[in-house]
mmCIF file of C-alpha atoms in Angstrom:
data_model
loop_
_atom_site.group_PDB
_atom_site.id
_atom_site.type_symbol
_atom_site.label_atom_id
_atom_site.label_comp_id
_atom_site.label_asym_id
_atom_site.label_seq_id
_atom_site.Cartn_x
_atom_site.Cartn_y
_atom_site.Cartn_z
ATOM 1 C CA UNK A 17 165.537 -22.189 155.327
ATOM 2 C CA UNK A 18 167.331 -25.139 157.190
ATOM 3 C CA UNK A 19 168.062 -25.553 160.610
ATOM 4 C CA UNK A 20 171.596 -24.585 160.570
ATOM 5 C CA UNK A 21 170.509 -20.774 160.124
ATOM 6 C CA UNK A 22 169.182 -21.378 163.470
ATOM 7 C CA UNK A 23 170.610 -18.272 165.830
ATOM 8 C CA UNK A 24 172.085 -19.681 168.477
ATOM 9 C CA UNK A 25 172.968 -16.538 170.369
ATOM 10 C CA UNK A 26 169.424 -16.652 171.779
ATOM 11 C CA UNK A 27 170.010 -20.306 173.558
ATOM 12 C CA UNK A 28 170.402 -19.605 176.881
ATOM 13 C CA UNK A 29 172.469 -22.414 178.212
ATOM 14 C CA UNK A 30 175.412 -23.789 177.148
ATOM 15 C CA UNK A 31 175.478 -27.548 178.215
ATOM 16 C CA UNK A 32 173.053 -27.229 180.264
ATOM 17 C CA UNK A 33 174.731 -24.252 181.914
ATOM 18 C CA UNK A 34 173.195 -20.939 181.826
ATOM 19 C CA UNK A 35 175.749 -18.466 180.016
ATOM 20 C CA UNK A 36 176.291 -14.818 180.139
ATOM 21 C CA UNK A 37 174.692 -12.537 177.401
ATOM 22 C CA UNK A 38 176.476 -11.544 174.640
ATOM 23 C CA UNK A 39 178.781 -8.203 175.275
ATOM 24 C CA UNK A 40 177.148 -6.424 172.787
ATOM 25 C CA UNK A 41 173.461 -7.116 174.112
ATOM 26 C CA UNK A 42 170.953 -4.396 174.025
ATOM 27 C CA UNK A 43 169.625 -2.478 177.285
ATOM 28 C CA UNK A 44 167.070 -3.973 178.316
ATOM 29 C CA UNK A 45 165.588 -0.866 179.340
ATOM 30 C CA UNK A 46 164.025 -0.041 182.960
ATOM 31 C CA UNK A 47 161.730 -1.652 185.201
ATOM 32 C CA UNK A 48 160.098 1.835 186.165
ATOM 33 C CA UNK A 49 160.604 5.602 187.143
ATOM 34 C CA UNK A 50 163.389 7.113 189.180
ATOM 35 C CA UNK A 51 162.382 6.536 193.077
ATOM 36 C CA UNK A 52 164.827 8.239 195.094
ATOM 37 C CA UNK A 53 165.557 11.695 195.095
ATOM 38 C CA UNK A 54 169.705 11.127 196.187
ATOM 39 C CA UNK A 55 172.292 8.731 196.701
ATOM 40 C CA UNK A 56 171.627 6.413 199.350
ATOM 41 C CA UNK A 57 174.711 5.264 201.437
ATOM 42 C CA UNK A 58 175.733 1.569 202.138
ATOM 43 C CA UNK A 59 177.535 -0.686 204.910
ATOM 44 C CA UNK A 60 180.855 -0.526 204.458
ATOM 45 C CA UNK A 61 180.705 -4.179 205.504
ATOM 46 C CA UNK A 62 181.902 -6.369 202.502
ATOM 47 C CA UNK A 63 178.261 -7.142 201.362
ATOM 48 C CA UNK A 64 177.863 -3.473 199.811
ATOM 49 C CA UNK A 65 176.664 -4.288 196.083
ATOM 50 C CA UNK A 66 174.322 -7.054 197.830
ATOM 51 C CA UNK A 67 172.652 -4.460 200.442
ATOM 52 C CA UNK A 68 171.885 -2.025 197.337
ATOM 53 C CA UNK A 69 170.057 -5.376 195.609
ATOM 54 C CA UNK A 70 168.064 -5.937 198.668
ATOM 55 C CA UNK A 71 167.383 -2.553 199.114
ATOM 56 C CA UNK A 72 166.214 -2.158 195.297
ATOM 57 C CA UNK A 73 164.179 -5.288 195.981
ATOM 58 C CA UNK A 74 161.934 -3.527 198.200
ATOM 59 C CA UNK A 75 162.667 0.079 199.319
ATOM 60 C CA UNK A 76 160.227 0.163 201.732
ATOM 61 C CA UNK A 77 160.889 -3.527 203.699
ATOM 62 C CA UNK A 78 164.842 -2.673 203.155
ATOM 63 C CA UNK A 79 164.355 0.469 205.391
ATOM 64 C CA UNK A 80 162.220 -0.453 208.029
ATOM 65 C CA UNK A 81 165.083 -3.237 208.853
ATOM 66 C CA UNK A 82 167.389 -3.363 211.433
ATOM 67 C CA UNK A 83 170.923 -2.966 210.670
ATOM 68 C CA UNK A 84 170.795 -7.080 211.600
ATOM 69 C CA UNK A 85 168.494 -7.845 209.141
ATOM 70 C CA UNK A 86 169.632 -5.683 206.105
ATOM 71 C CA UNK A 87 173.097 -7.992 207.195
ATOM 72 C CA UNK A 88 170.904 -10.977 206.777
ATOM 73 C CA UNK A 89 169.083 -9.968 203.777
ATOM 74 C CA UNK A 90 172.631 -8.993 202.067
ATOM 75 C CA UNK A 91 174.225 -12.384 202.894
ATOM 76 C CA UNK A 92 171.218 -14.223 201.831
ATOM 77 C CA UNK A 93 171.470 -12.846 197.944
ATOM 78 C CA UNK A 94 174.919 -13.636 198.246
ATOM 79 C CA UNK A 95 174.300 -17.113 198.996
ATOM 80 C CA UNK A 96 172.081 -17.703 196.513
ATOM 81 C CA UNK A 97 174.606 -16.174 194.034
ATOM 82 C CA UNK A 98 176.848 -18.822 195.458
ATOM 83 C CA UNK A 99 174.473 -21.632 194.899
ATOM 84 C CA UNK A 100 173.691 -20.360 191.277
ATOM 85 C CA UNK A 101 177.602 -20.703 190.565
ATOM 86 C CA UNK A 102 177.635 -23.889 191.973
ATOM 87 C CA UNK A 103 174.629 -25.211 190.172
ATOM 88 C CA UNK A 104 176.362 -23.852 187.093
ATOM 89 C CA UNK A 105 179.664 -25.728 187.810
ATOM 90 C CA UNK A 106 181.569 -22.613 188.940
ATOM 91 C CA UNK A 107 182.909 -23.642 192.030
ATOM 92 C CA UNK A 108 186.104 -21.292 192.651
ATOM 93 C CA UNK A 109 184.092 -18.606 191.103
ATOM 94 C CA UNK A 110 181.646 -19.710 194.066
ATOM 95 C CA UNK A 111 184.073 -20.395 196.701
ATOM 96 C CA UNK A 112 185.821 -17.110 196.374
ATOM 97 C CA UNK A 113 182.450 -15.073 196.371
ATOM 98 C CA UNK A 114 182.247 -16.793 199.702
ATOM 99 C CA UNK A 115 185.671 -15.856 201.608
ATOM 100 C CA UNK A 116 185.469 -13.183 203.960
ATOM 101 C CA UNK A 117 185.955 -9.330 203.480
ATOM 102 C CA UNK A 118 187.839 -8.134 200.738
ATOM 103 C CA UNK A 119 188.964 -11.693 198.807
ATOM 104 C CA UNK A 120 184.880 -12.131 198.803
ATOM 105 C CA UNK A 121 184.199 -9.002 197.105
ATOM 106 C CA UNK A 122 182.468 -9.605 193.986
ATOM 107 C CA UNK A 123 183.996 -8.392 190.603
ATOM 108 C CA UNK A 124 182.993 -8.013 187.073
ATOM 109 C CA UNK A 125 182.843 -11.374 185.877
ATOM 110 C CA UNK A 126 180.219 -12.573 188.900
ATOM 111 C CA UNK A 127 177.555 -9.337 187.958
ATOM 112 C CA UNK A 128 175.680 -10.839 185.474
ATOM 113 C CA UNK A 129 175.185 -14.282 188.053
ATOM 114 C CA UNK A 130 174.344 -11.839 191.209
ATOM 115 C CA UNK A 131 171.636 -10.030 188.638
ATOM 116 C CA UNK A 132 170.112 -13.783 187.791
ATOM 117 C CA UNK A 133 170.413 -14.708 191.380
ATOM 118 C CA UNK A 134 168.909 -12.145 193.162
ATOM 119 C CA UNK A 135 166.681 -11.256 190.279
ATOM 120 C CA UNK A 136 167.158 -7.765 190.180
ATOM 121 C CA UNK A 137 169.379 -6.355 187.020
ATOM 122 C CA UNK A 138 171.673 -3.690 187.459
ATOM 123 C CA UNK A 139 173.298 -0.853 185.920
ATOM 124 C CA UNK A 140 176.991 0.150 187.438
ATOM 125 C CA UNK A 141 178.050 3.910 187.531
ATOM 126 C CA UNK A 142 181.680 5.726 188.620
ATOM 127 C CA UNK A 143 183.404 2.539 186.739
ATOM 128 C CA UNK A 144 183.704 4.852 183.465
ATOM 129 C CA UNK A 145 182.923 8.494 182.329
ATOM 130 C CA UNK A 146 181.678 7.010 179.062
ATOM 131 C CA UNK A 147 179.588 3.759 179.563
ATOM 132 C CA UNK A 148 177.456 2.610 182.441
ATOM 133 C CA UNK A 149 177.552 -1.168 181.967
ATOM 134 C CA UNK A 150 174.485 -3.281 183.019
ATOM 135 C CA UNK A 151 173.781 -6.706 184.506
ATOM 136 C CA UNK A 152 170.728 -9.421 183.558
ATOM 137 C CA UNK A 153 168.361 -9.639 181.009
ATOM 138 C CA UNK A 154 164.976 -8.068 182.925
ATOM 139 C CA UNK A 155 164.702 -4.482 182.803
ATOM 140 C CA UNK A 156 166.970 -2.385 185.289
ATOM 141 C CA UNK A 157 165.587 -2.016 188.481
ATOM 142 C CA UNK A 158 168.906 -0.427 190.304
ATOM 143 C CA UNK A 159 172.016 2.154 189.478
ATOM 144 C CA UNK A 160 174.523 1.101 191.746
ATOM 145 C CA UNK A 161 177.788 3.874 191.838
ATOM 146 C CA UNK A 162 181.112 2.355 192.350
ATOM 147 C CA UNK A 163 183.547 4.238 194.048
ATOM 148 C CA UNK A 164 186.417 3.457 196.812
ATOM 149 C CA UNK A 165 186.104 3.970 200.781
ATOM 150 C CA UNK A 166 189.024 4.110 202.878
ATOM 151 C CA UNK A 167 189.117 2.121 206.401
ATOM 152 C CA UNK A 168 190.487 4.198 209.668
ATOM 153 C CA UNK A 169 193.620 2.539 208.709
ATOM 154 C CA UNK A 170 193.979 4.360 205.591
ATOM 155 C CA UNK A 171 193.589 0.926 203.691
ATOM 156 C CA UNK A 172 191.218 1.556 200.362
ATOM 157 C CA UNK A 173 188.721 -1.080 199.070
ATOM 158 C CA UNK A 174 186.066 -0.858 196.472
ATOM 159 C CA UNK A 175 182.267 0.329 197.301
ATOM 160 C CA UNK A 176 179.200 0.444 196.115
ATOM 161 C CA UNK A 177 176.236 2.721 196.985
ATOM 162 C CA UNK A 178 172.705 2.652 195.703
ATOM 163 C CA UNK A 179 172.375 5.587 193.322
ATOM 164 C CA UNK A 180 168.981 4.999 192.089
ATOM 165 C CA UNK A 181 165.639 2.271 191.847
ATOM 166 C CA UNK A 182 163.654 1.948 189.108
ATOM 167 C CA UNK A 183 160.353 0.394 189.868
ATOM 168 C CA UNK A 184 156.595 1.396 189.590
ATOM 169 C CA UNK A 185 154.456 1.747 192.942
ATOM 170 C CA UNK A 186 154.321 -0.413 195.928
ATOM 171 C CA UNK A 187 151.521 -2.409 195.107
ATOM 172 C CA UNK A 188 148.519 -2.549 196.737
ATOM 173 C CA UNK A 189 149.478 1.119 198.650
ATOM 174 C CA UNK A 190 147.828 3.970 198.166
ATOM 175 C CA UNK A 191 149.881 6.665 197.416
ATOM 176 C CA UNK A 192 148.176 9.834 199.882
ATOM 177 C CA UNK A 193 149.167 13.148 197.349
#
């Protein structure tokens, strides 16, 4: 058994830079049970997919905020997605994650860096009837649902809204039943 059999698929980093899983990587399965009972609605404010990542962080925090500080808490996951690209040598990846409103909006090819980022994977519904794709390699802690919103001038741009959080209970509360 020599070296060269060596699988390389499960190096992590490709000089030095972290690299996206293989497509065909197996689900890494949840982080917990299904917490909320519908579909919870998000900013229409260009940080949508980041506001369902804080939210799925912590639930409980993410609620009690002010709509200033879920802003805050959006923009700082995407700035740390921004620094991971840029410690990774993506800088236009990184540059155009940080442009305002729509040219900012994250796409396909940036999910699996927002999921190491922020540290919460995710699992993407409403992109296709037949496969919900998923993001990172801990186990799913959000379903975000993608869908389109239209602006009062009629103008369309993509969404997303939290559709579900997997995670165990808060710990340290007691849960009164």
């Amino acid at each position: 058994h020599s070296h060269d059999d060596h699988d390389s698929t499960n190096d992590r980093y490709i000089d030095g830079y972290l690299k996206p899983p293989p497509t065909k990587f197996v689900h890494p399965g949840y982080a917990g049970p299904d917490t909320l009972k519908s579909m919870q609605s998000m900013a229409p404010d260009g940080l949508c997919l980041y506001h369902c990542l804080a939210a799925a962080a912590d639930w409980v925090a993410y609620n009690a905020m002010s709509v200033a500080e879920r802003e805050l808490a959006a923009t700082e996951l995407r700035q740390k997605t921004i620094a991971l690209l840029l410690q990774q040598g993506m800088s236009i990846a990184a540059e155009r994650l940080g442009l305002s409103g729509y040219d900012g909006y994250p796409d396909e090819p940036d999910f699996f860096y927002i999921a190491s980022a922020t540290g919460v994977s995710f699992e993407i519904s409403g992109i296709s009837d037949h496969y919900v794709p998923f993001y990172g390699t801990s186990p799913v802690a959000a379903r975000v649902h993608f869908g389109r919103v239209r602006d009062g001038a009629g103008h369309e741009s993509d969404h997303y809204d939290l559709e579900q959080i997997y995670t165990g209970p808060p710990k340290g509360n007691l849960s009164l039943i």
